[in-house]
Amino acid sequence: MTKSILIVSFALSFTGLFSQEQSPKIKSAETGKFLEHFNQAVVKKDSSLNSLINDDEPLEMVASGFGFTEGVTWIDASAGSYLLFSDMAANVIYKRDKNGVVSTYMKNTGYPFQDLWRVGMRFNNSKPKEDPAYEEFNLIGSDGMTLDKQGRLLIATWTGRSIERIEKDGKKTILADRYQGKRLGGPNDLVIDKKGGIYFSDTFGSMINPDNNPDNELKEQGIYYLKENGEVIRVIDDIPSTNGVAISPDGKYLYANGSSDLFIRRYEIQSDGTVKNGKLLIDLSKEKGLGITDGMKVDRKGNIWTTGPGGIWILSPEGKVLGSIAVPEPCTNLVFGDDDKGTLYISTPGSIFRIKTKARAL
């Protein structure tokens, strides 16, 4: 399969977004304060799910009206905690405070220059082309985010083709933008280990028509490890279309999502940051529903919460399906937030959802 076909398949995974049969009970929430319940969202597949989430817990839409949201990240702050999320179509990061008010947190978080039409994977809001509300755009903004050990924001800039750190004074520091002298193609997601090293996935998302683009210096997607000394090494090259990454609570395993191929692989982490003994943890390619294995988080007990067909899938550390959360839009990422670190916030292209759980963040 060619790289271009992989990218097209990623886009086609979202065909039918906002269709009436997918979201009949959800209304718009342009103000960021709107709250709408979506009942019967939790699907139990194993009795152990009872310890992680109530099967009658309602899903709530808490913000909507965006282009393509990603990178949901919870920030604890003495002046008031809040949620951050990227809008890749708008090239900004938004902030949603505890009162539900959404505001612009940071601009130009992906591509920093003016010729925006030259970069970014082409996408649309997945409405039918005959619908007057149909829109097309390039995904030019940043993607995944997380925090380092000092609480500084780390960003996978996607079209910026770098991993950046936002300093306490707001200045940006580029931590990595090359591998063996060649420019990254479009960092997608990232996770930090106990030593402060960063695993991140790299894609071709920053480029239009990557197969014939002279700016494509790395000809294959992969997952990399950024050491504390600044060295970048490639650790995974057996996933054709890389995406979300996560680490087990004990630091022994790295999980990596297969994007539009709808699988998760597990690798054993070595002391130098490399990995070995990769194995298929779960294959969701035969499951029905819109969405791909994109964002992923691990709770304190090691359970894996990942986006996938139809919503969020909840897996045991061994890859057993415990249950799922049906979401009326394809999911892109997720994070545990609120004061108890037990509310799951979920990003979709157009909206932000949340649901209360019994699980807790690492």
Coordinates of C-alpha atoms in Angstrom, one line a residue:
M1 CA 0.0 0.0 0.0
T2 CA 1.4 3.4 -0.9
K3 CA 1.8 6.2 1.6
S4 CA -0.7 8.3 -0.3
I5 CA -3.3 5.6 0.0
L6 CA -2.7 5.4 3.7
I7 CA -3.4 9.1 4.1
V8 CA -6.5 8.9 2.0
S9 CA -7.8 6.0 4.1
F10 CA -7.3 8.1 7.2
A11 CA -9.6 10.8 5.7
L12 CA -12.1 8.3 4.5
S13 CA -12.4 6.9 8.0
F14 CA -14.4 10.0 8.9
T15 CA -16.9 9.9 6.0
G16 CA -20.4 10.6 7.2
L17 CA -19.4 12.8 10.2
F18 CA -22.3 14.8 11.6
S19 CA -24.8 12.7 9.7
Q20 CA -28.3 12.6 11.2
E21 CA -28.2 8.9 12.0
Q22 CA -24.9 9.4 13.8
S23 CA -25.8 12.3 16.1
P24 CA -29.6 12.8 16.3
K25 CA -29.6 14.0 19.9
I26 CA -26.7 16.4 19.8
K27 CA -27.1 20.1 19.2
S28 CA -24.5 22.8 18.5
A29 CA -22.6 24.5 21.3
E30 CA -20.9 27.5 19.8
T31 CA -20.6 29.4 23.0
G32 CA -18.6 26.7 24.7
K33 CA -21.0 26.8 27.6
F34 CA -23.6 24.4 26.1
L35 CA -24.1 21.1 27.8
E36 CA -26.0 18.2 26.2
H37 CA -26.4 14.7 27.5
F38 CA -26.1 11.6 25.3
N39 CA -27.4 8.6 27.2
Q40 CA -26.7 4.9 26.9
A41 CA -23.2 5.6 25.7
V42 CA -21.4 2.9 27.7
V43 CA -21.3 -0.6 26.3
K44 CA -20.1 -3.3 28.8
K45 CA -18.3 -6.3 27.4
D46 CA -16.7 -7.6 30.6
S47 CA -17.9 -7.4 34.3
S48 CA -14.6 -5.8 35.3
L49 CA -15.7 -2.7 33.5
N50 CA -17.9 -2.0 36.5
S51 CA -14.8 -0.9 38.4
L52 CA -13.9 1.6 35.7
I53 CA -17.1 3.3 34.7
N54 CA -20.9 3.1 35.4
D55 CA -22.7 1.6 32.5
D56 CA -25.5 4.2 32.8
E57 CA -23.0 7.2 32.9
P58 CA -24.2 9.9 30.4
L59 CA -21.8 11.3 27.8
E60 CA -21.9 15.1 27.6
M61 CA -21.0 17.5 24.8
V62 CA -19.3 20.5 26.4
A63 CA -18.1 22.5 23.4
S64 CA -18.6 22.4 19.7
G65 CA -18.3 24.4 16.4
F66 CA -14.6 23.7 15.7
G67 CA -12.8 22.6 12.6
F68 CA -10.7 19.6 13.7
T69 CA -9.9 19.2 17.4
E70 CA -7.0 17.2 18.8
G71 CA -4.5 17.0 21.6
V72 CA -6.8 17.4 24.6
T73 CA -4.6 18.1 27.7
W74 CA -5.6 18.8 31.3
I75 CA -3.7 21.6 33.1
D76 CA -3.7 22.0 36.9
A77 CA -3.2 25.6 37.9
S78 CA -3.5 27.4 41.2
A79 CA -5.6 30.1 39.6
G80 CA -8.0 27.5 38.1
S81 CA -7.5 24.3 36.2
Y82 CA -8.5 24.0 32.6
L83 CA -8.6 21.9 29.4
L84 CA -6.4 22.7 26.4
F85 CA -7.1 21.3 22.9
S86 CA -5.8 22.0 19.4
D87 CA -7.9 23.0 16.4
M88 CA -5.8 21.8 13.5
A89 CA -7.9 23.6 11.0
A90 CA -7.7 27.0 12.8
N91 CA -4.0 26.6 13.7
V92 CA -4.7 27.5 17.3
I93 CA -4.9 25.9 20.8
Y94 CA -8.1 26.7 22.7
K95 CA -8.6 26.8 26.5
R96 CA -11.8 25.7 28.1
D97 CA -12.1 26.8 31.7
K98 CA -14.1 25.2 34.5
N99 CA -17.1 27.4 33.8
G100 CA -17.2 26.1 30.2
V101 CA -15.9 29.3 28.6
V102 CA -13.7 28.6 25.5
S103 CA -11.1 31.1 24.6
T104 CA -8.0 31.2 22.4
Y105 CA -4.9 30.1 24.3
M106 CA -2.2 30.3 21.6
K107 CA -2.1 31.1 17.9
N108 CA 0.1 29.7 15.1
T109 CA 0.8 26.5 17.0
G110 CA 1.5 24.5 13.8
Y111 CA 2.6 26.1 10.6
P112 CA 4.3 29.5 11.5
F113 CA 4.4 31.1 8.0
Q114 CA 1.8 32.8 5.8
D115 CA 1.6 30.5 2.8
L116 CA -0.8 28.1 4.6
W117 CA -2.3 26.8 1.4
R118 CA 1.0 25.0 0.7
V119 CA 0.9 22.6 3.7
G120 CA -1.3 20.3 5.7
M121 CA -3.3 17.2 4.8
R122 CA -6.5 18.2 2.9
F123 CA -9.6 17.5 4.8
N124 CA -13.3 18.4 5.1
N125 CA -16.0 18.5 7.7
S126 CA -17.4 15.3 6.2
K127 CA -20.8 16.7 5.4
P128 CA -22.2 15.6 2.0
K129 CA -20.8 17.8 -0.7
E130 CA -24.4 18.8 -1.7
D131 CA -24.9 20.1 1.9
P132 CA -24.6 24.0 2.0
A133 CA -22.6 23.5 5.2
Y134 CA -19.9 21.4 3.5
E135 CA -16.5 22.8 4.0
E136 CA -12.9 21.9 3.0
F137 CA -9.7 22.9 4.7
N138 CA -6.1 21.9 5.3
L139 CA -5.0 20.6 8.7
I140 CA -2.3 23.2 9.4
G141 CA -2.3 23.4 13.2
S142 CA -0.6 21.4 15.9
D143 CA -1.7 18.0 17.0
G144 CA -0.8 16.1 20.2
M145 CA 0.2 17.7 23.4
T146 CA 1.4 16.7 26.9
L147 CA 3.3 18.1 29.9
D148 CA 6.9 17.5 30.8
K149 CA 8.2 16.8 34.4
Q150 CA 8.3 20.6 35.1
G151 CA 4.7 21.1 33.9
R152 CA 5.7 22.8 30.7
L153 CA 3.6 22.2 27.6
L154 CA 5.0 20.0 24.9
I155 CA 3.5 20.2 21.4
A156 CA 3.7 18.0 18.3
T157 CA 3.5 20.8 15.8
W158 CA 2.4 18.6 12.8
T159 CA 2.9 21.2 9.9
G160 CA 5.7 22.8 12.0
R161 CA 7.5 19.5 11.7
S162 CA 8.9 19.6 15.2
I163 CA 8.4 18.8 18.9
E164 CA 8.3 22.1 20.8
R165 CA 8.3 23.1 24.4
I166 CA 6.4 26.2 25.7
E167 CA 8.5 27.9 28.3
K168 CA 7.0 29.5 31.4
D169 CA 7.4 32.9 29.7
G170 CA 5.5 31.7 26.6
K171 CA 8.5 31.4 24.3
K172 CA 8.9 28.3 22.1
T173 CA 11.9 26.0 22.2
I174 CA 12.3 23.4 19.4
L175 CA 13.4 20.2 21.0
A176 CA 13.5 18.1 17.8
D177 CA 12.9 18.7 14.2
R178 CA 15.2 16.3 12.5
Y179 CA 16.3 12.7 12.5
Q180 CA 19.8 12.0 11.2
G181 CA 19.9 15.4 9.5
K182 CA 16.5 15.0 7.7
R183 CA 13.4 17.0 8.6
L184 CA 10.6 15.3 10.3
G185 CA 7.4 14.8 8.2
G186 CA 4.7 15.8 10.7
P187 CA 4.9 14.9 14.4
N188 CA 1.5 13.6 15.5
D189 CA 1.4 12.4 19.1
L190 CA 3.8 12.2 22.1
V191 CA 4.2 10.8 25.5
I192 CA 7.0 11.4 28.1
D193 CA 8.6 8.6 30.1
K194 CA 9.8 8.7 33.8
K195 CA 13.3 9.8 32.8
G196 CA 12.0 12.8 30.8
G197 CA 12.6 11.2 27.4
I198 CA 9.8 11.7 24.8
Y199 CA 8.4 9.1 22.4
F200 CA 6.6 10.7 19.4
S201 CA 5.0 9.5 16.2
D202 CA 6.0 11.1 12.9
T203 CA 3.7 11.1 9.8
F204 CA 3.4 12.8 6.5
G205 CA 0.5 15.0 7.7
S206 CA 2.4 18.3 7.2
M207 CA 2.6 17.8 3.4
I208 CA 0.2 17.9 0.5
N209 CA 0.9 14.9 -1.8
P210 CA 3.8 13.6 0.2
D211 CA 4.8 11.0 -2.4
N212 CA 5.8 13.7 -4.9
N213 CA 6.7 16.4 -2.5
P214 CA 10.4 17.4 -2.5
D215 CA 10.1 18.5 1.1
N216 CA 9.5 14.9 2.1
E217 CA 12.9 14.0 3.5
L218 CA 12.0 10.9 5.5
K219 CA 10.3 8.5 3.2
E220 CA 8.5 6.4 5.9
Q221 CA 6.6 7.0 9.0
G222 CA 7.9 5.9 12.4
I223 CA 8.0 6.4 16.1
Y224 CA 11.0 8.1 17.6
Y225 CA 12.6 8.6 21.0
L226 CA 14.0 12.0 22.0
K227 CA 16.6 11.5 24.7
E228 CA 17.2 14.1 27.4
N229 CA 20.5 15.0 25.7
G230 CA 18.6 15.9 22.5
E231 CA 19.5 12.9 20.5
V232 CA 16.7 11.5 18.4
I233 CA 16.6 7.8 17.6
R234 CA 14.0 5.8 15.6
V235 CA 12.6 3.0 17.7
I236 CA 9.6 1.7 15.7
D237 CA 9.4 1.2 11.9
D238 CA 6.9 -1.7 11.6
I239 CA 3.7 0.4 11.7
P240 CA 2.8 1.8 8.2
S241 CA 0.7 4.6 9.5
T242 CA 1.8 5.8 13.0
N243 CA -0.4 7.7 15.4
G244 CA -1.1 7.6 19.2
V245 CA 1.5 6.5 21.8
A246 CA 1.2 5.6 25.5
I247 CA 3.3 4.1 28.2
S248 CA 2.3 1.5 30.9
P249 CA 2.3 2.8 34.5
D250 CA 5.4 0.7 35.4
G251 CA 7.2 2.1 32.4
K252 CA 7.8 -1.4 30.9
Y253 CA 5.7 -1.1 27.8
L254 CA 5.2 1.3 24.9
Y255 CA 1.8 1.1 23.2
A256 CA 1.5 2.4 19.6
N257 CA -1.6 2.9 17.5
G258 CA -1.9 1.8 13.9
S259 CA -4.1 4.7 12.8
S260 CA -6.4 3.8 9.8
D261 CA -5.2 0.1 10.0
L262 CA -7.1 -0.1 13.3
F263 CA -4.7 -1.9 15.6
I264 CA -2.5 -1.4 18.7
R265 CA 1.0 -2.9 19.1
R266 CA 2.9 -3.3 22.4
Y267 CA 6.7 -3.1 22.8
E268 CA 9.1 -3.8 25.7
I269 CA 11.0 -0.6 26.6
Q270 CA 14.7 -1.0 27.2
S271 CA 16.9 1.1 29.5
D272 CA 18.3 3.1 26.6
G273 CA 14.8 4.1 25.3
T274 CA 14.8 1.5 22.5
V275 CA 12.1 -1.1 22.3
K276 CA 12.0 -4.8 21.4
N277 CA 9.6 -7.8 21.1
G278 CA 6.8 -5.9 19.4
K279 CA 3.5 -7.8 19.3
L280 CA 0.0 -7.1 18.2
L281 CA -2.1 -6.3 21.2
I282 CA -5.5 -5.9 19.5
D283 CA -6.9 -5.7 16.0
L284 CA -10.1 -3.6 15.6
S285 CA -10.2 -3.6 11.8
K286 CA -13.4 -5.8 11.8
E287 CA -15.3 -3.6 14.1
K288 CA -18.1 -1.3 12.8
G289 CA -18.3 2.5 13.3
L290 CA -16.5 5.6 12.3
G291 CA -13.1 6.4 13.7
I292 CA -9.6 5.1 13.8
T293 CA -7.0 4.1 16.5
D294 CA -5.8 7.6 17.0
G295 CA -5.3 9.0 20.6
M296 CA -4.7 6.7 23.5
K297 CA -4.2 7.0 27.3
V298 CA -3.5 4.6 30.1
D299 CA -5.0 4.7 33.6
R300 CA -3.3 4.1 36.9
K301 CA -4.2 0.4 36.8
G302 CA -2.7 0.0 33.3
N303 CA -6.0 -0.2 31.4
I304 CA -5.8 1.3 27.9
W305 CA -8.4 3.8 26.7
T306 CA -8.1 4.3 23.0
T307 CA -10.1 5.9 20.2
G308 CA -11.4 3.4 17.6
P309 CA -14.4 2.5 15.5
G310 CA -17.5 4.0 17.0
G311 CA -15.9 5.8 19.9
I312 CA -13.6 4.9 22.8
W313 CA -12.5 1.4 23.5
I314 CA -11.4 0.3 27.0
L315 CA -8.9 -2.6 27.1
S316 CA -7.1 -4.5 29.9
P317 CA -3.3 -4.3 29.9
E318 CA -3.4 -7.7 28.1
G319 CA -5.6 -6.3 25.3
K320 CA -8.9 -7.8 26.4
V321 CA -11.9 -5.7 25.5
L322 CA -13.7 -4.6 28.7
G323 CA -16.2 -2.2 27.0
S324 CA -16.6 0.9 25.0
I325 CA -18.1 4.4 25.0
A326 CA -20.2 5.2 21.9
V327 CA -19.5 8.8 20.8
P328 CA -21.6 10.4 18.0
E329 CA -18.6 11.8 16.2
P330 CA -15.3 10.0 15.3
C331 CA -12.9 10.4 18.2
T332 CA -9.4 11.9 17.8
N333 CA -7.9 12.0 21.3
L334 CA -8.7 11.8 25.0
V335 CA -7.4 12.8 28.4
F336 CA -8.4 12.3 32.1
G337 CA -9.1 15.6 33.8
D338 CA -10.9 17.6 36.5
D339 CA -9.8 17.7 40.1
D340 CA -10.1 14.0 40.7
K341 CA -8.4 13.1 37.3
G342 CA -11.4 10.9 36.7
T343 CA -13.4 12.7 34.0
L344 CA -12.5 11.6 30.5
Y345 CA -12.4 14.4 28.0
I346 CA -12.7 13.3 24.3
S347 CA -11.9 15.4 21.2
T348 CA -13.7 14.8 17.9
P349 CA -13.2 16.9 14.7
G350 CA -16.0 19.3 15.7
S351 CA -16.6 18.9 19.4
I352 CA -15.4 18.2 22.9
F353 CA -17.2 15.5 25.0
R354 CA -16.7 14.3 28.5
I355 CA -17.9 11.4 30.7
K356 CA -17.3 10.6 34.4
T357 CA -15.3 7.5 35.1
K358 CA -14.1 5.6 38.2
A359 CA -10.6 5.3 36.6
R360 CA -7.9 7.8 37.4
A361 CA -5.1 9.3 35.3
L362 CA -1.5 8.2 35.9

